[in-house]
Coordinates of C-alpha atoms and ligand atoms in Angstrom, one line a residue:
X1434 CA 0.0 0.0 0.0
X1435 CA 1.4 3.4 -1.0
X1436 CA 1.8 6.0 1.7
X1437 CA 0.9 9.6 1.0
X1438 CA 0.9 13.1 2.6
X1439 CA -1.7 15.8 2.2
X1440 CA -0.8 19.5 2.1
X1441 CA -3.6 21.9 3.0
X1442 CA -4.2 25.5 3.7
X1443 CA -7.8 25.7 4.9
X1444 CA -11.0 23.8 5.6
X1445 CA -9.9 20.4 4.4
X1446 CA -13.1 19.0 2.9
X1447 CA -11.1 17.2 0.2
X1448 CA -8.9 15.8 2.9
X1449 CA -12.0 14.7 4.8
X1450 CA -13.4 13.1 1.6
X1451 CA -10.2 11.0 1.4
X1452 CA -10.3 10.1 5.0
X1453 CA -13.9 9.1 5.0
X1454 CA -13.3 6.9 1.9
X1455 CA -10.4 5.3 3.7
X1456 CA -12.6 4.6 6.7
X1457 CA -15.1 2.9 4.4
X1458 CA -12.3 0.8 2.8
X1459 CA -12.6 2.8 -0.4
X1460 CA -9.2 4.4 -0.5
X1461 CA -6.3 2.2 -1.6
X1462 CA -3.4 4.2 -0.2
X1463 CA -2.5 5.2 3.4
X1464 CA -2.5 8.9 4.4
X1465 CA 0.4 9.2 6.8
X1466 CA 0.8 12.9 7.3
X1467 CA -1.1 16.2 6.9
X1468 CA 1.0 19.4 6.6
X1469 CA -0.6 22.8 6.8
X1470 CA 1.0 26.1 6.0
X1471 CA -1.5 27.8 8.3
X1472 CA -1.6 27.1 12.1
X1473 CA -5.3 27.8 12.3
X1474 CA -6.4 25.7 9.2
X1475 CA -9.6 23.9 10.2
X1476 CA -8.4 20.9 8.2
X1477 CA -5.9 20.1 11.0
X1478 CA -8.7 19.1 13.2
X1479 CA -10.2 17.0 10.5
X1480 CA -6.8 15.1 10.3
X1481 CA -6.6 14.8 14.1
X1482 CA -10.2 13.4 14.3
X1483 CA -9.1 10.6 11.9
X1484 CA -5.8 10.0 13.8
X1485 CA -3.5 11.3 11.1
X1486 CA -0.3 13.1 12.4
X1487 CA -0.2 16.8 11.5
X1488 CA 2.5 19.3 11.1
X1489 CA 2.5 23.1 10.6
X1490 CA 5.1 24.5 8.3
X1491 CA 4.8 28.3 8.0
X1492 CA 5.7 29.7 4.6
X1493 CA 7.6 32.8 5.7
X1494 CA 10.6 31.7 3.8
X1495 CA 9.7 29.4 0.8
X1496 CA 13.1 27.7 0.5
X1497 CA 13.3 26.6 4.1
X1498 CA 9.6 25.7 4.2
X1499 CA 10.0 23.4 1.2
X1500 CA 13.1 21.9 2.8
X1501 CA 11.3 21.3 6.1
X1502 CA 8.4 19.7 4.2
X1503 CA 10.8 17.4 2.3
X1504 CA 12.3 16.3 5.6
X1505 CA 8.9 15.5 7.1
X1506 CA 7.8 13.6 4.0
X1507 CA 11.0 11.5 4.0
X1508 CA 10.7 10.8 7.7
X1509 CA 7.2 9.4 7.0
X1510 CA 8.4 7.6 3.8
X1511 CA 5.6 9.3 1.8
X1512 CA 5.5 7.9 -1.7
X1513 CA 3.3 10.7 -3.0
X1514 CA 1.6 14.0 -2.1
X1515 CA -1.9 15.3 -2.6
X1516 CA -2.4 19.1 -2.6
X1517 CA -5.9 19.5 -1.3
X1518 CA -6.7 23.2 -1.1
X1519 CA -3.0 24.0 -0.6
X1520 CA -2.6 27.7 -1.7
X1521 CA 1.2 27.9 -2.0
X1522 CA 3.2 27.5 -5.2
X1523 CA 5.8 24.7 -4.9
X1524 CA 9.1 25.3 -6.7
X1525 CA 11.7 23.4 -8.7
X1526 CA 13.7 21.4 -6.1
X1527 CA 10.6 20.3 -4.3
X1528 CA 8.8 19.2 -7.4
X1529 CA 11.9 17.4 -8.7
X1530 CA 12.1 15.4 -5.5
X1531 CA 8.5 14.2 -6.1
X1532 CA 8.5 14.3 -9.9
X1533 CA 5.1 13.1 -11.2
X1534 CA 4.2 12.1 -7.6
X1535 CA 2.3 15.3 -6.6
X1536 CA -1.4 15.5 -7.4
X1537 CA -3.4 18.7 -7.2
X1538 CA -7.1 19.3 -7.2
X1539 CA -8.3 22.5 -8.9
X1540 CA -11.9 23.9 -9.0
X1541 CA -12.1 24.5 -12.8
X1542 CA -11.8 22.6 -16.1
X1543 CA -8.1 23.4 -16.8
X1544 CA -6.6 24.9 -18.8
X1545 CA -9.4 27.4 -18.2
X1546 CA -9.3 29.5 -15.0
X1547 CA -6.0 28.5 -13.4
X1548 CA -4.8 30.2 -10.2
X1549 CA -6.9 31.6 -7.3
X1550 CA -10.7 32.2 -7.3
X1551 CA -11.3 29.8 -10.2
X1552 CA -15.1 29.7 -9.6
X1553 CA -15.3 33.5 -9.5
X1554 CA -13.3 33.6 -12.8
X1555 CA -15.7 31.2 -14.4
X1556 CA -18.7 33.2 -13.3
X1557 CA -17.2 36.5 -14.4
X1558 CA -16.2 35.1 -17.8
X1559 CA -19.8 33.9 -18.4
X1560 CA -18.8 30.3 -18.8
X1561 CA -21.8 28.0 -19.1
X1562 CA -19.8 24.9 -18.0
X1563 CA -17.0 24.7 -15.5
X1564 CA -15.9 21.9 -13.2
X1565 CA -12.9 20.4 -11.5
X1566 CA -9.6 18.9 -12.5
X1567 CA -7.0 16.7 -10.9
X1568 CA -3.5 16.9 -12.3
X1569 CA 0.1 16.2 -11.7
X1570 CA 2.0 19.2 -10.5
X1571 CA 4.7 20.7 -12.6
X1572 CA 6.6 24.0 -12.3
X1573 CA 3.8 26.1 -13.7
X1574 CA 0.6 27.2 -12.0
X1575 CA -2.1 24.5 -12.6
X1576 CA -0.4 23.5 -15.8
X1577 CA 0.6 19.9 -15.2
X1578 CA -0.7 16.7 -16.9
X1579 CA -4.4 16.3 -16.4
X1580 CA -5.6 13.1 -14.6
X1581 CA -9.4 13.4 -14.3
X1582 CA -11.9 16.1 -15.0
X1583 CA -15.6 16.5 -14.2
X1584 CA -17.9 19.1 -15.7
X1585 CA -20.3 21.2 -13.7
X1586 CA -22.9 23.5 -15.3
X1587 CA -23.1 27.1 -14.3
X1588 CA -26.7 27.9 -13.5
X1589 CA -28.3 31.3 -14.2
X1590 CA -28.7 32.2 -10.6
X1591 CA -25.4 30.9 -9.4
X1592 CA -23.3 32.9 -7.0
X1593 CA -19.7 32.1 -6.3
X1594 CA -20.9 30.2 -3.2
X1595 CA -23.5 28.0 -4.8
X1596 CA -21.2 27.2 -7.8
X1597 CA -18.3 26.5 -5.5
X1598 CA -20.4 24.1 -3.4
X1599 CA -21.5 22.1 -6.4
X1600 CA -18.0 21.9 -7.8
X1601 CA -16.7 20.9 -4.3
X1602 CA -19.0 17.9 -4.2
X1603 CA -17.5 16.7 -7.6
X1604 CA -13.9 17.4 -6.3
X1605 CA -14.5 15.0 -3.4
X1606 CA -15.2 12.2 -5.8
X1607 CA -12.5 13.1 -8.2
X1608 CA -9.7 13.3 -5.6
X1609 CA -10.5 9.8 -4.2
X1610 CA -10.7 8.3 -7.7
X1611 CA -7.4 10.0 -8.7
X1612 CA -5.6 8.8 -5.5
X1613 CA -6.8 5.3 -6.1
X1614 CA -5.6 5.3 -9.8
X1615 CA -2.2 6.6 -8.7
X1616 CA -2.0 4.1 -5.8
X1617 CA -2.7 1.3 -8.3
X1618 CA 0.0 2.4 -10.7
X1619 CA -2.6 2.9 -13.4
X1620 CA -1.6 6.4 -14.6
X1621 CA 1.0 6.7 -17.3
X1622 CA 2.2 10.0 -18.7
X1623 CA 2.5 9.5 -22.5
X1624 CA 4.9 11.8 -24.2
X1625 CA 4.8 15.3 -22.7
X1626 CA 1.5 15.4 -20.9
X1627 CA -1.2 13.0 -21.9
X1628 CA -2.2 10.8 -19.0
X1629 CA -3.2 7.2 -20.0
X1630 CA -5.4 5.3 -17.6
X1631 CA -5.1 1.5 -17.5
X1632 CA -8.7 0.7 -16.5
X1633 CA -8.2 -3.1 -16.7
X1634 CA -5.2 -3.0 -14.4
X1635 CA -7.3 -0.9 -12.0
X1636 CA -10.1 -3.4 -12.0
X1637 CA -7.6 -6.2 -11.1
X1638 CA -6.0 -4.1 -8.4
X1639 CA -9.3 -3.2 -6.8
X1640 CA -10.4 -6.9 -6.9
X1641 CA -7.2 -7.9 -5.1
X1642 CA -7.3 -5.1 -2.6
X1643 CA -8.3 -6.6 0.8
X1644 CA -11.6 -5.1 1.9
X1645 CA -10.6 -3.2 5.1
X1646 CA -13.5 -3.0 7.5
X1647 CA -13.3 0.2 9.4
X1648 CA -15.8 2.2 11.4
X1649 CA -16.7 5.6 10.0
X1650 CA -15.8 8.2 12.7
X1651 CA -18.7 10.4 13.7
Ligands
GAR2877 C1 -11.1 23.5 -3.2 O1 -12.1 24.0 -4.0 C2 -9.8 23.3 -4.1 O2 -10.1 22.9 -5.3 C3 -9.3 24.7 -4.1 O3 -9.5 25.1 -2.7 C4 -10.6 24.5 -2.2 C5 -10.1 23.8 -0.9 O4 -11.2 23.2 -0.2 N1 -7.9 24.7 -4.5 C6 -7.4 25.7 -5.2 O5 -8.1 26.6 -5.6 C7 -6.0 25.5 -5.6 N2 -5.6 26.4 -6.6 P1 -11.0 22.2 1.0 O6 -10.0 22.9 1.9 O7 -12.3 22.1 1.6 O8 -10.5 20.9 0.4

C-alpha cells in the first residue's frame, strides 16, 4: 500500500473526503501525514479526528519551508503527495524530489481558469460549464498533466458560493478516484503530458485489494 501526505491551507473538505473513503475501505493508499502552512487551518482538526499526524510549516521563507516539508515527507516515507486546497506554489527542487508524484485538485476545467478564485473567474467570464480537474504538479501554475476532470454546469442564478459548493461535491469524488488510480500504478504519462489510464489494471488491483473493515468516525 502506497503512503501519502496531504498538504492543506484551509477547511480540508477534500482531505476529509479521502479520510472518509479510507474509513469505508474505499481508499487504496495510506494517508500518513497532513501538513498545513497555516496554524489555524480547520483541516488540521479533520486530520486529528481521523488519527492522522499533523505538522504546521509556515511559509515565511519558501526555501526553508519546502526543505522542512521534504524532511517530514521523507521521515514518514511518503510515496506521493496530494495538494488539497494548498494555496502555495511549490518550486523546482521540491517538485523534482517528487516528480510526477504530486497530485493537485483544482476547481475549474483546466486549462481554463487557473490560479486563485477559479469559480469567480468562471462566473465573471460567463462560462456555461466549468468543473474540476486533478492533475500532476509541474513547475507552472495549474499546468501539469491532467488526470481526471468533471464538468459542472453554471446555473443562471449561481453565486460564487453556490457554484463552489456544487464543484466541491465533484472534487470529493475526483480526488478519491485519482488517488486510487495513482496508488494502483494505473496512470502513465504519455509523451509530454497526456495521461493514460489503465482501466483493466485498476479493476484487477481493486479486486485484489483486501476489503478493510473500518468504522466511519462520527
Ligand atoms: C477546493 O475548492 C480546491 O479545489 C481549491 O481550494 C478548495 C479547498 O477546499 N484549491 C485551489 O483553488 C488551488 N488552486 P478544501 O480545503 O475544503 O478541500
